[in-house]
Amino acid sequence: MGLREDLAALTDEGTAAFAAATTQDALETARIAFLGTNGREKDLTKAFGALPGPEKREFGPLLNQAKTAVKEAFDAAKARLADVEADAPIDLTLPGPARRQGSLHPVSQVSREVEEVFTSMGYEIADGPHIELDEFNFSRLNIPADHPARDHQDTFWLSTGKLLRTHTSAVQSRVYPKVQPPFRKVVVGKVFRYEAVDATHDNTFTQVEGFVVDTDITVAHLVGTIRTMLTALLKRDDVEVRLRPSFFPFVEPGFEVDVRLTKADPASRFSRWVELMGCGMIHPEVLTAGGIDPTRFQGFAFGLGMERLVMLRHGITDIRVFHGADLRSLRQFGN
Ligand code: DAH
């Protein structure tokens, strides 16, 4: 190889080596190799010195160009590394430790929305225990021990004679003796049924219970409240609601509420009527058991399964995702 090629290689390799240096050590190694006392630049300068006069004139400018280029690359690398060093303790360009952000369970999200919708309508939030007395879960709700309605709700009984509450209606029994009308209350909480688990039934689920007692309360108030609630919670403009007469011992008259999404995919089960909740005018016996005079006050009550509502909202077709603890499912509903 001739001197011309050697000078070109010095320029190319020298500038590349300095540009690639990311540490002081790498910079120093490159400096020694290219600019050191025994480095490549010195070798070529010596070779140049041995050239005869006319060739010196030809190669002089090339040698100077190569030296300048390599020196500039060295200076630039040195300045760059000095900057990095100065900034090192707070290098904002470094990615932080990756942290996955958690999110509320889809049922918790909607529970909070339910509480917001109802508190905005003047309701107060009420609560009761999961382990409940027979009296509050059944007797005071007009479901005596020999009543066939108890067959509808297969119950987890504890050896103490207490039970896991089968519905949030039990909270009605607890609230009535403590307050005087008028009042509006909403309850969101877990309930338990001795059920075979399948796509639409779980043994543990979440209910919303609302109840209002005042003078001059009618079914029209009940229907208006349910419409308002479902429109707010389903966040759709195609929610259709239907009431069918039905029987619950703690209301008279009682209704079942079905919901249909008119714009849902015709193949989806939500394009057909889905039974969503029960409701009615609070039975006079229930008010009496709670110490409220049914000749002066009336009220309505309703109860619904939260999971059904969340399924309707997100198009989920299997209730088991809620307690399945499969984070791949739950993360899709992160807020
Ligand atoms: N407690 C009923 C159940 O668990 C739901 C229900 C029906 C609640 C009618 C009510 C009501 O307040 O009026 O199936």
PDB file of C-alpha atoms in Angstrom, residues 189-303:
ATOM      1  CA  GLY A 189     -71.141  -5.071  47.787  1.00  0.00           C
ATOM      2  CA  LYS A 190     -70.334  -8.736  47.460  1.00  0.00           C
ATOM      3  CA  VAL A 191     -73.001 -11.395  47.784  1.00  0.00           C
ATOM      4  CA  PHE A 192     -72.712 -15.183  47.854  1.00  0.00           C
ATOM      5  CA  ARG A 193     -74.788 -18.048  46.482  1.00  0.00           C
ATOM      6  CA  TYR A 194     -74.292 -21.766  46.623  1.00  0.00           C
ATOM      7  CA  GLU A 195     -74.311 -22.107  42.839  1.00  0.00           C
ATOM      8  CA  ALA A 196     -72.717 -24.224  40.154  1.00  0.00           C
ATOM      9  CA  VAL A 197     -70.314 -21.906  38.352  1.00  0.00           C
ATOM     10  CA  ASP A 198     -70.770 -21.468  34.606  1.00  0.00           C
ATOM     11  CA  ALA A 199     -70.487 -18.679  32.022  1.00  0.00           C
ATOM     12  CA  THR A 200     -73.343 -16.693  33.567  1.00  0.00           C
ATOM     13  CA  HIS A 201     -73.296 -17.752  37.247  1.00  0.00           C
ATOM     14  CA  ASP A 202     -70.665 -17.352  39.919  1.00  0.00           C
ATOM     15  CA  ASN A 203     -70.868 -18.186  43.624  1.00  0.00           C
ATOM     16  CA  THR A 204     -69.504 -14.760  44.542  1.00  0.00           C
ATOM     17  CA  PHE A 205     -70.636 -11.627  42.801  1.00  0.00           C
ATOM     18  CA  THR A 206     -71.388  -7.975  43.351  1.00  0.00           C
ATOM     19  CA  GLN A 207     -74.786  -6.366  43.739  1.00  0.00           C
ATOM     20  CA  VAL A 208     -76.062  -2.824  43.752  1.00  0.00           C
ATOM     21  CA  GLU A 209     -79.073  -2.137  45.911  1.00  0.00           C
ATOM     22  CA  GLY A 210     -80.909   1.166  45.929  1.00  0.00           C
ATOM     23  CA  PHE A 211     -83.836   2.164  48.118  1.00  0.00           C
ATOM     24  CA  VAL A 212     -85.758   5.352  48.590  1.00  0.00           C
ATOM     25  CA  VAL A 213     -88.426   6.059  51.195  1.00  0.00           C
ATOM     26  CA  ASP A 214     -90.435   9.260  51.224  1.00  0.00           C
ATOM     27  CA  THR A 215     -94.028  10.450  50.874  1.00  0.00           C
ATOM     28  CA  ASP A 216     -95.666  10.222  47.419  1.00  0.00           C
ATOM     29  CA  ILE A 217     -93.127   7.879  45.869  1.00  0.00           C
ATOM     30  CA  THR A 218     -94.466   6.030  42.803  1.00  0.00           C
ATOM     31  CA  VAL A 219     -93.363   3.490  40.207  1.00  0.00           C
ATOM     32  CA  ALA A 220     -92.684   6.428  37.877  1.00  0.00           C
ATOM     33  CA  HIS A 221     -89.830   7.523  40.187  1.00  0.00           C
ATOM     34  CA  LEU A 222     -88.489   3.989  40.113  1.00  0.00           C
ATOM     35  CA  VAL A 223     -88.531   3.751  36.324  1.00  0.00           C
ATOM     36  CA  GLY A 224     -86.934   7.185  35.929  1.00  0.00           C
ATOM     37  CA  THR A 225     -84.171   6.256  38.361  1.00  0.00           C
ATOM     38  CA  ILE A 226     -83.401   2.995  36.574  1.00  0.00           C
ATOM     39  CA  ARG A 227     -83.277   4.699  33.166  1.00  0.00           C
ATOM     40  CA  THR A 228     -80.947   7.378  34.501  1.00  0.00           C
ATOM     41  CA  MET A 229     -78.695   4.797  36.080  1.00  0.00           C
ATOM     42  CA  LEU A 230     -78.417   2.532  33.045  1.00  0.00           C
ATOM     43  CA  THR A 231     -77.863   5.364  30.588  1.00  0.00           C
ATOM     44  CA  ALA A 232     -75.039   6.732  32.744  1.00  0.00           C
ATOM     45  CA  LEU A 233     -73.406   3.368  33.369  1.00  0.00           C
ATOM     46  CA  LEU A 234     -73.663   1.695  29.998  1.00  0.00           C
ATOM     47  CA  LYS A 235     -72.440   4.849  28.229  1.00  0.00           C
ATOM     48  CA  ARG A 236     -74.485   4.080  25.120  1.00  0.00           C
ATOM     49  CA  ASP A 237     -77.333   5.784  23.312  1.00  0.00           C
ATOM     50  CA  ASP A 238     -79.123   2.564  22.354  1.00  0.00           C
ATOM     51  CA  VAL A 239     -80.201   1.253  25.772  1.00  0.00           C
ATOM     52  CA  GLU A 240     -83.787  -0.015  25.765  1.00  0.00           C
ATOM     53  CA  VAL A 241     -85.440  -0.932  29.073  1.00  0.00           C
ATOM     54  CA  ARG A 242     -88.460  -3.189  29.655  1.00  0.00           C
ATOM     55  CA  LEU A 243     -90.306  -3.912  32.927  1.00  0.00           C
ATOM     56  CA  ARG A 244     -92.119  -7.213  33.453  1.00  0.00           C
ATOM     57  CA  PRO A 245     -94.297  -7.992  36.474  1.00  0.00           C
ATOM     58  CA  SER A 246     -92.462 -10.387  38.743  1.00  0.00           C
ATOM     59  CA  PHE A 247     -92.388 -11.626  42.310  1.00  0.00           C
ATOM     60  CA  PHE A 248     -89.967 -10.718  45.072  1.00  0.00           C
ATOM     61  CA  PRO A 249     -91.313 -11.082  48.625  1.00  0.00           C
ATOM     62  CA  PHE A 250     -89.951  -7.711  49.724  1.00  0.00           C
ATOM     63  CA  VAL A 251     -91.753  -5.622  47.089  1.00  0.00           C
ATOM     64  CA  GLU A 252     -95.313  -5.215  45.903  1.00  0.00           C
ATOM     65  CA  PRO A 253     -95.742  -4.757  43.003  1.00  0.00           C
ATOM     66  CA  GLY A 254     -92.457  -6.279  41.850  1.00  0.00           C
ATOM     67  CA  PHE A 255     -90.814  -6.128  38.440  1.00  0.00           C
ATOM     68  CA  GLU A 256     -88.015  -7.614  36.508  1.00  0.00           C
ATOM     69  CA  VAL A 257     -86.036  -5.222  34.294  1.00  0.00           C
ATOM     70  CA  ASP A 258     -84.692  -6.385  30.951  1.00  0.00           C
ATOM     71  CA  VAL A 259     -82.242  -4.441  28.834  1.00  0.00           C
ATOM     72  CA  ARG A 260     -81.427  -4.592  25.154  1.00  0.00           C
ATOM     73  CA  LEU A 261     -78.798  -2.723  23.122  1.00  0.00           C
ATOM     74  CA  THR A 262     -80.499  -1.890  19.834  1.00  0.00           C
ATOM     75  CA  LYS A 263     -77.229  -1.135  18.032  1.00  0.00           C
ATOM     76  CA  ALA A 264     -75.407  -4.250  19.244  1.00  0.00           C
ATOM     77  CA  ASP A 265     -74.222  -6.782  16.658  1.00  0.00           C
ATOM     78  CA  PRO A 266     -77.310  -8.903  15.869  1.00  0.00           C
ATOM     79  CA  ALA A 267     -75.229 -12.014  16.592  1.00  0.00           C
ATOM     80  CA  SER A 268     -74.433 -10.805  20.128  1.00  0.00           C
ATOM     81  CA  ARG A 269     -76.617 -11.896  23.036  1.00  0.00           C
ATOM     82  CA  PHE A 270     -76.961  -8.240  24.028  1.00  0.00           C
ATOM     83  CA  SER A 271     -79.018  -7.514  20.917  1.00  0.00           C
ATOM     84  CA  ARG A 272     -81.733  -9.618  22.600  1.00  0.00           C
ATOM     85  CA  TRP A 273     -83.394  -8.874  25.960  1.00  0.00           C
ATOM     86  CA  VAL A 274     -81.064  -9.562  28.879  1.00  0.00           C
ATOM     87  CA  GLU A 275     -82.558  -9.882  32.331  1.00  0.00           C
ATOM     88  CA  LEU A 276     -80.658  -7.360  34.406  1.00  0.00           C
ATOM     89  CA  MET A 277     -82.349  -6.579  37.701  1.00  0.00           C
ATOM     90  CA  GLY A 278     -85.284  -6.732  40.055  1.00  0.00           C
ATOM     91  CA  CYS A 279     -87.217  -3.865  41.544  1.00  0.00           C
ATOM     92  CA  GLY A 280     -90.535  -2.798  42.986  1.00  0.00           C
ATOM     93  CA  MET A 281     -92.379  -0.784  45.610  1.00  0.00           C
ATOM     94  CA  ILE A 282     -91.138  -1.725  49.094  1.00  0.00           C
ATOM     95  CA  HIS A 283     -93.584  -4.121  50.725  1.00  0.00           C
ATOM     96  CA  PRO A 284     -95.521  -2.616  53.684  1.00  0.00           C
ATOM     97  CA  GLU A 285     -94.429  -5.596  55.823  1.00  0.00           C
ATOM     98  CA  VAL A 286     -90.786  -4.723  55.184  1.00  0.00           C
ATOM     99  CA  LEU A 287     -91.312  -1.105  56.201  1.00  0.00           C
ATOM    100  CA  THR A 288     -93.202  -2.220  59.298  1.00  0.00           C
ATOM    101  CA  ALA A 289     -90.435  -4.671  60.255  1.00  0.00           C
ATOM    102  CA  GLY A 290     -88.009  -1.760  59.961  1.00  0.00           C
ATOM    103  CA  GLY A 291     -90.078   0.533  62.168  1.00  0.00           C
ATOM    104  CA  ILE A 292     -91.398   2.726  59.349  1.00  0.00           C
ATOM    105  CA  ASP A 293     -95.139   3.463  59.150  1.00  0.00           C
ATOM    106  CA  PRO A 294     -96.367   2.252  55.728  1.00  0.00           C
ATOM    107  CA  THR A 295     -99.503   4.371  55.944  1.00  0.00           C
ATOM    108  CA  ARG A 296     -97.361   7.510  55.934  1.00  0.00           C
ATOM    109  CA  PHE A 297     -94.418   6.515  53.740  1.00  0.00           C
ATOM    110  CA  GLN A 298     -93.773   4.558  50.576  1.00  0.00           C
ATOM    111  CA  GLY A 299     -90.633   3.696  48.722  1.00  0.00           C
ATOM    112  CA  PHE A 300     -89.055   1.767  45.927  1.00  0.00           C
ATOM    113  CA  ALA A 301     -86.104  -0.614  45.892  1.00  0.00           C
ATOM    114  CA  PHE A 302     -84.043  -2.232  43.199  1.00  0.00           C
ATOM    115  CA  GLY A 303     -81.174  -4.679  43.021  1.00  0.00           C
TER     116      GLY A 303
END
